[in-house]
XYZ file of C-alpha atoms in Angstrom:
641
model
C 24.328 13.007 -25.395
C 20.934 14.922 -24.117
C 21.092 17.059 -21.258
C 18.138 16.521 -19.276
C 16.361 19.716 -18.128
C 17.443 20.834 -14.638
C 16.015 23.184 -12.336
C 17.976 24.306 -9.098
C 18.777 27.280 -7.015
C 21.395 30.368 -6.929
C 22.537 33.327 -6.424
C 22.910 36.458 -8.715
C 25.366 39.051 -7.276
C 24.637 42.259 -8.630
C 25.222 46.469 -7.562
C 21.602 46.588 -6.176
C 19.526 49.704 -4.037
C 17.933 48.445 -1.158
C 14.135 48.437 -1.940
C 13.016 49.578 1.630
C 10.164 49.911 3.833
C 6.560 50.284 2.130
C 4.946 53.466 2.479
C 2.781 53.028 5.340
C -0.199 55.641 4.642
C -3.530 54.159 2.402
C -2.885 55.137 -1.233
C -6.575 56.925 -1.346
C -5.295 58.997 -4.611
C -3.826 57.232 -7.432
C 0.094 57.653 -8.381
C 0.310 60.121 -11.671
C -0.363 57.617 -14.306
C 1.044 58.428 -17.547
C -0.737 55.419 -19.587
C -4.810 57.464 -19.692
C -6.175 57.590 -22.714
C -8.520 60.932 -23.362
C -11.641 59.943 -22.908
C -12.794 62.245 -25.937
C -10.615 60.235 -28.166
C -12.732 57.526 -27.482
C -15.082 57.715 -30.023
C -12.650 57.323 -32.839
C -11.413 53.919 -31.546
C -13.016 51.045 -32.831
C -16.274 49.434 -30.435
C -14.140 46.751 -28.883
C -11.072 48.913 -27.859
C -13.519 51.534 -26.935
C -15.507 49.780 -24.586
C -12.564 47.903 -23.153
C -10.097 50.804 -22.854
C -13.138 52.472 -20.786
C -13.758 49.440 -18.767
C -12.197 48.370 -15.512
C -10.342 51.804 -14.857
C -8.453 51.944 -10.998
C -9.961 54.269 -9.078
C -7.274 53.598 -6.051
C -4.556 51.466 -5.622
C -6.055 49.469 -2.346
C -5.266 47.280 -1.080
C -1.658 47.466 -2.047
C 0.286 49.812 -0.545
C 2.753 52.232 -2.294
C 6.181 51.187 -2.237
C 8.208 54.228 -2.288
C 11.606 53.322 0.213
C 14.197 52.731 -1.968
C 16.990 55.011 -2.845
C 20.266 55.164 -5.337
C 23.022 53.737 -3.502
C 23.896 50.531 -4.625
C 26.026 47.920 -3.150
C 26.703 44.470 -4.059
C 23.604 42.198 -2.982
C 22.996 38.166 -3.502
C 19.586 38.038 -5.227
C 17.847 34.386 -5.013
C 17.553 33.114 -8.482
C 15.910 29.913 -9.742
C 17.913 28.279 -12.969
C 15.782 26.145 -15.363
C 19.070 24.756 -18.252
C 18.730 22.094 -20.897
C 21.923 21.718 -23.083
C 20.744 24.795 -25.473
C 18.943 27.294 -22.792
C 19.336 28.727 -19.492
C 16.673 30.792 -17.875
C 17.344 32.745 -14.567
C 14.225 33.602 -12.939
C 14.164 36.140 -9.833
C 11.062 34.673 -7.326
C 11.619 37.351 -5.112
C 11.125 39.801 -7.481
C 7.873 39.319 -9.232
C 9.272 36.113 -11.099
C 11.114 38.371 -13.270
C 13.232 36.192 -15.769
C 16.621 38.402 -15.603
C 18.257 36.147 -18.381
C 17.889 33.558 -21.126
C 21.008 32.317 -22.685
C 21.623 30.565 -25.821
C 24.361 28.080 -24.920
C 25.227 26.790 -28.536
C 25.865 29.900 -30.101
C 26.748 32.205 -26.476
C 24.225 34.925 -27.039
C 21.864 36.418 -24.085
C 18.447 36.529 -25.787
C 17.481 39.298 -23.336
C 18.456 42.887 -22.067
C 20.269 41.955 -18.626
C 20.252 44.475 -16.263
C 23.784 44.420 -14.801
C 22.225 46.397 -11.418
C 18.997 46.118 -9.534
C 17.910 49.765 -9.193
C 14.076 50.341 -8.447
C 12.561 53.331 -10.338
C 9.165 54.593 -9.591
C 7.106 52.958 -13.112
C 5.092 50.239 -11.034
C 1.503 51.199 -10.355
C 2.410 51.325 -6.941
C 6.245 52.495 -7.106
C 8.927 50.170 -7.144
C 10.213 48.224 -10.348
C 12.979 47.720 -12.468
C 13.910 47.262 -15.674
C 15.567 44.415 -17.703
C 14.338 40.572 -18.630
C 10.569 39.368 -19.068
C 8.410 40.242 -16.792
C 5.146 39.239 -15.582
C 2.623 42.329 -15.498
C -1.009 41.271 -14.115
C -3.792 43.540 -12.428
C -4.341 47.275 -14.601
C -3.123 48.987 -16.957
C 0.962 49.821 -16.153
C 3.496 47.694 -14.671
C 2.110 45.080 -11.838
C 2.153 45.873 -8.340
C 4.439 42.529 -8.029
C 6.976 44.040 -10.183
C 9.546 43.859 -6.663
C 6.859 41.615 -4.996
C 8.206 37.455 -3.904
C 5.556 34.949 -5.797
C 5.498 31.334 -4.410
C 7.586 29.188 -6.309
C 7.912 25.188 -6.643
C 8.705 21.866 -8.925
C 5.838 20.711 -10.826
C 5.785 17.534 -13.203
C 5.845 18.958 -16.536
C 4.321 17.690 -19.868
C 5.986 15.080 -21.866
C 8.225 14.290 -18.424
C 10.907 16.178 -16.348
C 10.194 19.263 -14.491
C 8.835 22.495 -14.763
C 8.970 25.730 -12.673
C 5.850 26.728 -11.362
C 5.569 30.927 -9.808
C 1.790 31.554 -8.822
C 0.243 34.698 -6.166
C -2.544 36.175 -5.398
C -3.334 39.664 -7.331
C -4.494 42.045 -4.894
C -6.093 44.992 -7.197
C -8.488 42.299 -8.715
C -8.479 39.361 -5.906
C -7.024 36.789 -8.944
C -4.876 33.545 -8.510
C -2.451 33.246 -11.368
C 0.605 31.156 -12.400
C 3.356 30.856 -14.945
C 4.291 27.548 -15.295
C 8.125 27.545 -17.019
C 9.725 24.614 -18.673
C 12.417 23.569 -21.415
C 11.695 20.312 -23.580
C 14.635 18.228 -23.505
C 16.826 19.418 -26.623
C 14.561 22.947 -26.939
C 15.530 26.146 -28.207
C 12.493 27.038 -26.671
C 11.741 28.128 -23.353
C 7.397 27.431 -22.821
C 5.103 29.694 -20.583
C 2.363 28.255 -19.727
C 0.219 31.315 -17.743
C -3.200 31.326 -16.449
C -5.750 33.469 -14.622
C -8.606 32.514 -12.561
C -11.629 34.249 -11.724
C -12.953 32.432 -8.177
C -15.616 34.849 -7.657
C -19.491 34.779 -8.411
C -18.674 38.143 -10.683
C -16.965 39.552 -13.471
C -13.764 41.089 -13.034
C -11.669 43.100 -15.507
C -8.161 41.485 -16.030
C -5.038 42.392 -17.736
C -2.181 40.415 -18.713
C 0.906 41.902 -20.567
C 4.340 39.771 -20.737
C 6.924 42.870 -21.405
C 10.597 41.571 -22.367
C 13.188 43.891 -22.763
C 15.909 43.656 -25.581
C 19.065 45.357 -26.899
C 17.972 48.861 -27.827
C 19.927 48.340 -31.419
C 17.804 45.245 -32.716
C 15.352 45.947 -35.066
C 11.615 44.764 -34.142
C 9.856 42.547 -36.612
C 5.572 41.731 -36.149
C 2.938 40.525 -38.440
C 1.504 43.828 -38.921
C 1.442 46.700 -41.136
C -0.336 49.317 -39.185
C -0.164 50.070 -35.322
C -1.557 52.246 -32.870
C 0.783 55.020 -31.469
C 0.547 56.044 -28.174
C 3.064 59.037 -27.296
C 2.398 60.030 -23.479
C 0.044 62.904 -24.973
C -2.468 60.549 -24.053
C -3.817 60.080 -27.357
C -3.636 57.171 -29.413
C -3.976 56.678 -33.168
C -3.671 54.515 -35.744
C -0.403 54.977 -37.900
C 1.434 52.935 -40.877
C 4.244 51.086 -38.893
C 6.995 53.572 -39.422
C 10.546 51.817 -41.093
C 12.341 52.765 -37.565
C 10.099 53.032 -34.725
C 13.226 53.862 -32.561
C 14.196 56.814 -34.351
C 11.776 59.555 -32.962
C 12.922 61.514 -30.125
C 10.324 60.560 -27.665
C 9.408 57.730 -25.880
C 6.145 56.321 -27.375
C 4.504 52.823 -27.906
C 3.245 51.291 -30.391
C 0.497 48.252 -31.050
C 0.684 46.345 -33.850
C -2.731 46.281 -35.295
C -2.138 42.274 -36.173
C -5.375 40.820 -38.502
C -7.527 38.593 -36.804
C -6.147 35.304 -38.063
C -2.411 36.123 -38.008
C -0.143 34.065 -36.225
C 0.783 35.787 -33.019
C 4.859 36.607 -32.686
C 6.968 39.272 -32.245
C 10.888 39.711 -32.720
C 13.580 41.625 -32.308
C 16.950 41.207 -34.052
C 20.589 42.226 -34.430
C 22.467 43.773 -37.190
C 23.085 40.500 -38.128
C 20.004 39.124 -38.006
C 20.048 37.152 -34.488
C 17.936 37.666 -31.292
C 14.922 36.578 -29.470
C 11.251 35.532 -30.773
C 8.264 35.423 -29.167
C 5.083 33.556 -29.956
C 2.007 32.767 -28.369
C -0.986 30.459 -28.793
C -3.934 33.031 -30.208
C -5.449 34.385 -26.661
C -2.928 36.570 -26.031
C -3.493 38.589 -28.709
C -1.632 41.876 -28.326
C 1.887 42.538 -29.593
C 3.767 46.079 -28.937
C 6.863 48.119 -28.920
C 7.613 50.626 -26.327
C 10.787 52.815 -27.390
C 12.370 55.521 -25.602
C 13.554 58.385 -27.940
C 16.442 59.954 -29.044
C 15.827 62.698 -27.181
C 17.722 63.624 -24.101
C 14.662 62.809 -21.834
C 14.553 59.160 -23.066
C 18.697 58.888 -22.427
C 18.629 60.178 -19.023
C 15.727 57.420 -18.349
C 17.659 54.716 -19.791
C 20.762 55.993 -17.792
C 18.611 56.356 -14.460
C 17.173 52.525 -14.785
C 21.270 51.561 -15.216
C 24.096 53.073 -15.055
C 25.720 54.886 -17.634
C 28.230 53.452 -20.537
C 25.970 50.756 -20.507
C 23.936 49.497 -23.359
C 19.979 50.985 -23.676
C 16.878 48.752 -24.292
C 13.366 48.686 -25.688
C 11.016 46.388 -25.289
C 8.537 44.047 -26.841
C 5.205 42.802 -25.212
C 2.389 40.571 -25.724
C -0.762 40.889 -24.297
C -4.221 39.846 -23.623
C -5.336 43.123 -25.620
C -4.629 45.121 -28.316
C -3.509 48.003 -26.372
C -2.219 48.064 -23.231
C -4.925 51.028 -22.347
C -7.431 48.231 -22.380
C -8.868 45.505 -19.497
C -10.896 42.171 -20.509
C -13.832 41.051 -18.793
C -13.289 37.591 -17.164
C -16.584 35.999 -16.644
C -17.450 34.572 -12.853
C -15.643 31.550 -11.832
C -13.963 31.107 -15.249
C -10.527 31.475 -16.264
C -8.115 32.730 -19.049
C -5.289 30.174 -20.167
C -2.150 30.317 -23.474
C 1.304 29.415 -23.896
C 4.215 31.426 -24.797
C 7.227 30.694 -26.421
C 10.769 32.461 -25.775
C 13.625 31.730 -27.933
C 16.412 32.557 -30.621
C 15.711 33.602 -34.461
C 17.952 33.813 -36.836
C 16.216 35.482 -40.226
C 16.629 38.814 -42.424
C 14.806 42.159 -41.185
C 11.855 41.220 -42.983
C 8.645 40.034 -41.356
C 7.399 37.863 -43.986
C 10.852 35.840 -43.973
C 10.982 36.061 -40.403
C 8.003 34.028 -39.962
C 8.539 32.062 -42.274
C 11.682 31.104 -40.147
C 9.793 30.514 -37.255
C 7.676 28.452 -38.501
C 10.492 25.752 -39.611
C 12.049 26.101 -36.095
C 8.929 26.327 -33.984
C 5.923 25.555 -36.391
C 2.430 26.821 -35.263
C 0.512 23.944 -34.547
C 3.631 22.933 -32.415
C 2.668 25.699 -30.198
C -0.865 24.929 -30.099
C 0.059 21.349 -29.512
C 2.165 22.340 -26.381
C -0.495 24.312 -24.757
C -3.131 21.161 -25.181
C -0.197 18.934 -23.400
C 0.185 21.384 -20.848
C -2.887 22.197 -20.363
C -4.131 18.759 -17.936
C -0.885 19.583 -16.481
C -1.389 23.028 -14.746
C -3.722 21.654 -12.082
C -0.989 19.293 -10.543
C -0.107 19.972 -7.263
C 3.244 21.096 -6.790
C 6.537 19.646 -4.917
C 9.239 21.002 -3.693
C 8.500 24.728 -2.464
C 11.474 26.888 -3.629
C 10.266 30.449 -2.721
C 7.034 31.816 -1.254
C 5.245 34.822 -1.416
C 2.791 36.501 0.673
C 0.020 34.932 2.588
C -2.894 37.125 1.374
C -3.791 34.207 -0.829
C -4.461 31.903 1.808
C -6.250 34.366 3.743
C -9.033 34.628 0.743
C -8.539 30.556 0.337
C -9.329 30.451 3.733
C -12.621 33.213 3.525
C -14.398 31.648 1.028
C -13.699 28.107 1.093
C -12.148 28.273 -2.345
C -10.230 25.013 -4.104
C -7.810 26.227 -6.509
C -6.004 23.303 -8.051
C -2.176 23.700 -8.630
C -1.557 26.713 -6.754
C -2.130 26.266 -2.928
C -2.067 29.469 -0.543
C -0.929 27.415 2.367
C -1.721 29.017 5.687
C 1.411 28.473 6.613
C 2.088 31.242 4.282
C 0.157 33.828 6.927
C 2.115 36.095 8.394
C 1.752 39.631 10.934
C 0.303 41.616 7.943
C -2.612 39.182 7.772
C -2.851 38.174 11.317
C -5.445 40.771 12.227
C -7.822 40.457 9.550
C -7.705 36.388 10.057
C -8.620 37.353 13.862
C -12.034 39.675 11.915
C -12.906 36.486 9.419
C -12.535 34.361 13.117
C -13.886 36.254 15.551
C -15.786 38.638 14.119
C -13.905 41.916 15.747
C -11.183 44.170 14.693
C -7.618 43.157 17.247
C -6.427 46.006 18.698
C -2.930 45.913 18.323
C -0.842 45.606 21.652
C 1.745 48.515 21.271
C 1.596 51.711 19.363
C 2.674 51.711 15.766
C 1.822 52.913 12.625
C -1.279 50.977 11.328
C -0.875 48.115 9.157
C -2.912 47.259 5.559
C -6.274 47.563 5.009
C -8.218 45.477 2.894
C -11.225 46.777 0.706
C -12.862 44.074 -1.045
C -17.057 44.204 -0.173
C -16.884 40.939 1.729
C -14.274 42.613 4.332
C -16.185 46.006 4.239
C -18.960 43.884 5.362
C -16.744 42.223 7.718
C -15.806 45.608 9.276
C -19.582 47.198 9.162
C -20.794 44.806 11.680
C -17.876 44.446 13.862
C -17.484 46.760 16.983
C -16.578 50.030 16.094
C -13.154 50.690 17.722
C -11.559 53.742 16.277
C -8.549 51.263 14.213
C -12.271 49.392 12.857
C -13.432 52.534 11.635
C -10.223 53.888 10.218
C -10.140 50.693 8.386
C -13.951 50.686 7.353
C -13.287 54.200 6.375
C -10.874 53.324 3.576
C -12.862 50.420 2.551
C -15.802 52.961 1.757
C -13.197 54.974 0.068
C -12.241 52.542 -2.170
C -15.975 51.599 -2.849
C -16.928 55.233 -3.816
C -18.893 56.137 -0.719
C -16.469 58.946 0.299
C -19.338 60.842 2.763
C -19.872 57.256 4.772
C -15.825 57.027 4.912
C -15.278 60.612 6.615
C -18.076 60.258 8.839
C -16.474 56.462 9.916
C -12.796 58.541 10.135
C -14.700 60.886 12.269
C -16.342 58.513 14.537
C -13.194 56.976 15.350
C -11.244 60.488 15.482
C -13.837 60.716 18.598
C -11.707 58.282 20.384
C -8.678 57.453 19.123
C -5.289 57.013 20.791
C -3.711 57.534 17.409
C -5.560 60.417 15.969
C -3.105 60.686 13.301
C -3.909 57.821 10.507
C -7.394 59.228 10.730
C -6.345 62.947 10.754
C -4.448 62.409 7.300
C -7.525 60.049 5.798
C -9.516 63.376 6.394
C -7.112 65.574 5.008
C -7.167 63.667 2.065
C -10.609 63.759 1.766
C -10.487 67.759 2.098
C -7.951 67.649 -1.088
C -10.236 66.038 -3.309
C -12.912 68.301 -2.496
C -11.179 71.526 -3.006
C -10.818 72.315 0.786
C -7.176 73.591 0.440
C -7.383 74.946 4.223
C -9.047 72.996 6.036
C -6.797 70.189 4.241
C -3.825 72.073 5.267
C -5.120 72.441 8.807
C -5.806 68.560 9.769
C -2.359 67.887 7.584
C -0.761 69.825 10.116
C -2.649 68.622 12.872
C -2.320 65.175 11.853
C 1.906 65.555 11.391
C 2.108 67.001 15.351
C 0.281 64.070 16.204
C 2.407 61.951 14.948
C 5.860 63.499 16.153
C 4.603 63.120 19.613
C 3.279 59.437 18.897
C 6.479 58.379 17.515
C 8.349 55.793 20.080
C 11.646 55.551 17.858
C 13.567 55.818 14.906
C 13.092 52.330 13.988
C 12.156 51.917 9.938
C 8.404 52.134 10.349
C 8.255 55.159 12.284
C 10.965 56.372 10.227
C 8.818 55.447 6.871
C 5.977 57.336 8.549
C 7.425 60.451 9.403
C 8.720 61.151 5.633
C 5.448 59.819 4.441
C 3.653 62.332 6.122
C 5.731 64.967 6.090
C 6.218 65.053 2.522
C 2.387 65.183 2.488
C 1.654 67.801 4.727
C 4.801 70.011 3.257
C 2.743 70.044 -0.062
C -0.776 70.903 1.544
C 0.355 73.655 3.317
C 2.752 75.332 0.371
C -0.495 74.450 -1.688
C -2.452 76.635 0.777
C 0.231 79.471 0.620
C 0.836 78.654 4.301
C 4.637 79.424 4.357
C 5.612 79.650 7.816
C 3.989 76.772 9.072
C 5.672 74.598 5.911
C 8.835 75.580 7.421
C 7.990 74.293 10.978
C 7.184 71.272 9.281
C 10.217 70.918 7.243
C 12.688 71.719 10.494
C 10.806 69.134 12.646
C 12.024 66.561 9.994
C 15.486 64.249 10.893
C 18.759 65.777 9.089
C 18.861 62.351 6.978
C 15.005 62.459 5.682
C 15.937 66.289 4.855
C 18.901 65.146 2.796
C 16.783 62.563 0.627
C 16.600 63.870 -2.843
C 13.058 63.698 -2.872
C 13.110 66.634 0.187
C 15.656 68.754 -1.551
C 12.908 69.123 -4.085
C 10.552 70.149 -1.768
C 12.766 72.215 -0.135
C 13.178 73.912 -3.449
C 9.644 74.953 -3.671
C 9.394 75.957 -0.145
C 12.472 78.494 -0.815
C 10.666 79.702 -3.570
C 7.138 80.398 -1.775
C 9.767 81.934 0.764
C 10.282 84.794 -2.064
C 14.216 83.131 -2.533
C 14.843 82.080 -5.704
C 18.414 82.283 -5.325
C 18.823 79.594 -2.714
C 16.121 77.641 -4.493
C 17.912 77.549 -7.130
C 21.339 76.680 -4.852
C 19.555 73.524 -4.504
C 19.748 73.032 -8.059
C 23.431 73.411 -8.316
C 24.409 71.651 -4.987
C 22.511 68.747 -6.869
C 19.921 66.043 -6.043
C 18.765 62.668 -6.895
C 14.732 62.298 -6.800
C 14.962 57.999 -6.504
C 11.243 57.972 -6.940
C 10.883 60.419 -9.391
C 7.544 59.219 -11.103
C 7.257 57.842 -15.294
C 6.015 61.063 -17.011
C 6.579 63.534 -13.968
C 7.773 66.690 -15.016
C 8.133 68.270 -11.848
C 11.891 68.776 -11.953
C 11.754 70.828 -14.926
C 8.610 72.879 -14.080
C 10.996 73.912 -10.955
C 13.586 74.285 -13.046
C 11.562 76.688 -15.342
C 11.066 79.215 -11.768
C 14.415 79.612 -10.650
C 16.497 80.153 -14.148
C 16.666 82.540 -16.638
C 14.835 81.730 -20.107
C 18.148 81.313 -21.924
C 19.005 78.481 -19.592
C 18.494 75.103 -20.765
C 17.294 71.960 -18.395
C 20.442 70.307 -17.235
C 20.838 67.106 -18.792
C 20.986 65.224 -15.640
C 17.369 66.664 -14.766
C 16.074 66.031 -17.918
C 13.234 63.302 -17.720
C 10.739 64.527 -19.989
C 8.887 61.825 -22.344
C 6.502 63.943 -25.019
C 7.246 66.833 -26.677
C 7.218 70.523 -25.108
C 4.175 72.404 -25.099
């Protein structure tokens, strides 16, 4: 007897770190980004991957904000899930955390297809902070892992092709201003769990999009593509083309690489066991990218894998397709058009050889099947959905609601509107900035030109021109934005959001003192300002004391670091994070030994950034040559130099 495909909703318990409050300061300076490509190296690339790899770069991370306020105690947490099983798969999806499919389990033959994470720990890897590891996830916006990576996306029953249901996630992508949605589904009888993903451009411009489905997988498969070359990309930020080495996973450093497939190859990708089971993945041709990100041998890729999980637990790589060829790359999508494919997600059983591997997939899934599922779908993705089973933010319906825009299949109800968006629906209304009736750290601003024009001609209270000021940041007119941070400085009750804009500003010009001085200015402000320990203030206060700690040790202005650092809580001071700082403000102190008590006491950085190498630079100051990085501080991804 057929199963028929079900979709319902759950609970997954698992050891999970509380993600936190956002950090509540403008990200005006973009989180270390270890996925740059040289910009000399340029020229060797082909024209295409040239041009695109130097098209569409961030130059901030507004309007999201950085989410920083998770730590590494972990407690057993009911996560929502949303279960799509026929009688051969079952697919867990995670709504409230960027639609992240956690699992996908072959019920014939018993075997998770996927690398499940058995906790929920948030690691700094997201553009903008939080994200974990494990499953298929969803990455949309720039280069790096998605800003929704820990983000809800609106969730509901849609009718899907050939009858039954499907599963339809869909938000609003704030770095671009793009509507997208994944619509999941499992044919009646299927091995196969079907993706059906699209992007929308509703604006009269181009934007640059970027699209890369990343699904981890047992570190010990080996990965099979169509491909006999690939470009390498080692976190040296250089990529070149190599032969596609007989064990990618083998090196001692974490590295990518994309498979250079030929223009008219089928698009899959695998990765199998010693005995020749695992997962497939295949695509209709748009997505056109296909890569392999390993970690290493080395002890810098173990104490990653360990940091992501816990340790005695299995490792993982992973396997990605893309819109691309490399993920260092961003496609123009043309105004008010969109991008649409299909994916495919499901076992393979075939030796480790990639012309009998496709050949295997193409008995159990052929081709044209593929392309024949994406045509069926395709009418389909503009149905309206039914039952809501998760939502996500309302920032979609505020930009439904701006410009007037219909957008088929995936309605931003404004229902969905909430305090973060109340004030800028009372701008687009009412043409003025609301005040906001009590004090509190300001909330998000939004940087797109048609609310920078919003804010331009709306009276100029100091919160308008704080948030006009970042808009002009983002934009590229950095003189306009300090002299709007400085008209409102003129006035403001709060003088510290505008104080720390400026200081900022100072930074990026090379005015280490004057940075230092409104840094410190700004941080007095704010202990006076604060009304509580409540989360936000809370979130504030380390925000901007972390901050202003590094200006001032930057300027060599000791003394007034350690004001700074006392005038911080006892349980902000004990945050790993701090004890590194406090490290480097023992050192500029002239005492190495305690700094390097710190080191021995021991400390947990939870948001220690992919690529940072700040630990063991420290490390490097307060021990003797002879002395090796401990293990358990060891996070370094590329070679020594």
């Amino acid at each position: 007897m057929v199963i028929v495909t079900t979709i319902r909703r759950d609970v997954l318990t698992l050891p999970a770190a509380p993600l936190g409050p956002d950090n509540p300061l403008p990200p005006l300076r973009l989180l270390h980004e270890v996925h740059r490509l040289d910009v000399r190296d340029r020229d060797d690339l082909p024209r295409e991957m040239a041009r695109q790899a130097g098209y569409g770069q961030l130059g901030s991370l507004l309007p999201v904000r950085v989410r920083d306020g998770y730590g590494r105690e972990r407690a057993p947490r009911e996560l929502e899930t949303i279960v799509i099983e026929n009688d051969r798969l079952r697919a867990t999806v995670l709504p409230g955390l960027g639609g992240r499919v956690a699992s996908l389990f072959h019920q014939p033959t018993g075997r998770e297809l996927l690398y499940r994470n058995p906790v929920f720990q948030p690691a700094n890897f997201a553009l903008n902070g939080a994200w974990f590891s494990g499953g298929i996830e969803w990455n949309i916006g720039a280069t790096g892992h998605t800003t929704l990576s820990c983000a809800p996306l609106h969730a509901a029953r849609v009718p899907a092709p050939g009858g039954g249901e499907m599963l339809r996630l869909w938000e609003w992508e704030r770095l671009r201003d793009l509507p997208f949605q994944v619509d999941l589904w499992l044919p009646e009888g299927s091995d196969f769990l079907y993706a059906g993903v699209r992007i929308r451009n509703p604006h009269e411009r181009p934007v640059p999009a970027y699209w890369w489905s990343n699904i981890a997988v047992p570190e010990q498969h080996t990965v099979l593509a169509p491909a006999e070359e690939a470009w390498h990309f080692g976190y040296e930020r250089h990529l070149s083309r190599v032969p596609v080495p007989p064990d990618p996973q083998a090196g001692p450093h974490a590295a990518d690489y994309f498979y250079d497939l030929p223009d008219a190859q089928r698009r899959w990708i695998a990765a199998l066991d010693s005995e020749g089971h695992g997962l497939v993945q295949t695509s209709t041709d748009v997505l056109r990218g296909r890569k392999l990100f390993v970690w290493g041998t080395g002890r810098g890729g173990r104490r990653w894998q360990e940091w992501l999980t816990e340790p005695g637990t299995g490792g993982y790589c992973e396997i990605q397709a893309g819109l691309a060829r490399t993920q260092l790359e961003h496609v123009r999508l043309e105004a008010e058009s969109e991008v649409a494919w299909l994916e495919a997600y499901g076992p393979l059983g075939a030796p480790p050889v990639p012309a009998e591997a496709e050949a295997r997939l193409e008995a159990v899934l052929p081709r044209a099947a593929v392309d024949e599922a994406y045509a069926a779908w395709k009418p389909y993705a503009d149905t309206e959905p039914g039952e809501t089973l998760a939502v996500g933010s309302g920032w979609g319906a505020l930009e439904v609601l701006r410009a007037d825009l219909k957008l088929p299949g995936t309605p931003f109800d404004e229902t969905t509107l909430g305090q973060a968006q109340a004030p800028w629906l009372e701008l687009l209304r009412a043409g003025s900035f609301a005040e906001p009736r009590r004090v509190r750290p300001p909330g998000e601003s939004l940087v797109a030109p048609h609310w920078r024009d919003m804010l331009e001609t709306a009276p100029a209270t100091p919160l308008t021109e704080y948030h006009l000021g970042v808009a002009q940041w983002h934009a590229g007119d950095r003189a306009q934005a300090v002299r709007s941070w400085e008209r409102g400085l003129e006035l403001a009750p709060s003088r510290w959001p505008l104080l720390r804009c400026l200081a900022v500003a100072d930074r990026e010009t090379g005015n280490r003192e004057r940075a230092a001085d409104r840094y410190a200015d700004a941080f007095d402000d704010l202990c006076h300002e604060r009304r509580d320990d409540g989360e936000s203030w809370t979130a504030a206060t380390a925000a901007l004391g972390r901050e202003t700690l590094q200006a001032l040790l930057a300027a060599g202005r000791t003394a007034e670091a350690r004001a700074v650092w006392e005038r911080l809580s006892p349980a902000i001071r004990a945050r790993g994070r701090f004890r590194l700082v406090e490290a480097r403000l023992l050192l500029a102190e002239e005492r190495p030994e305690a700094a390097r008590a710190v080191f021995d006491e021991g400390f947990e950085v939870a948001d220690l950034r992919e690529g940072a190498e700040a630990i063991g630079d420290l490390w490097n100051r307060v021990s003797s040559p002879e002395e090796p990085l401990p293990p358990h501080y060891d996070f370094r991804m590329r070679p020594e130099t």
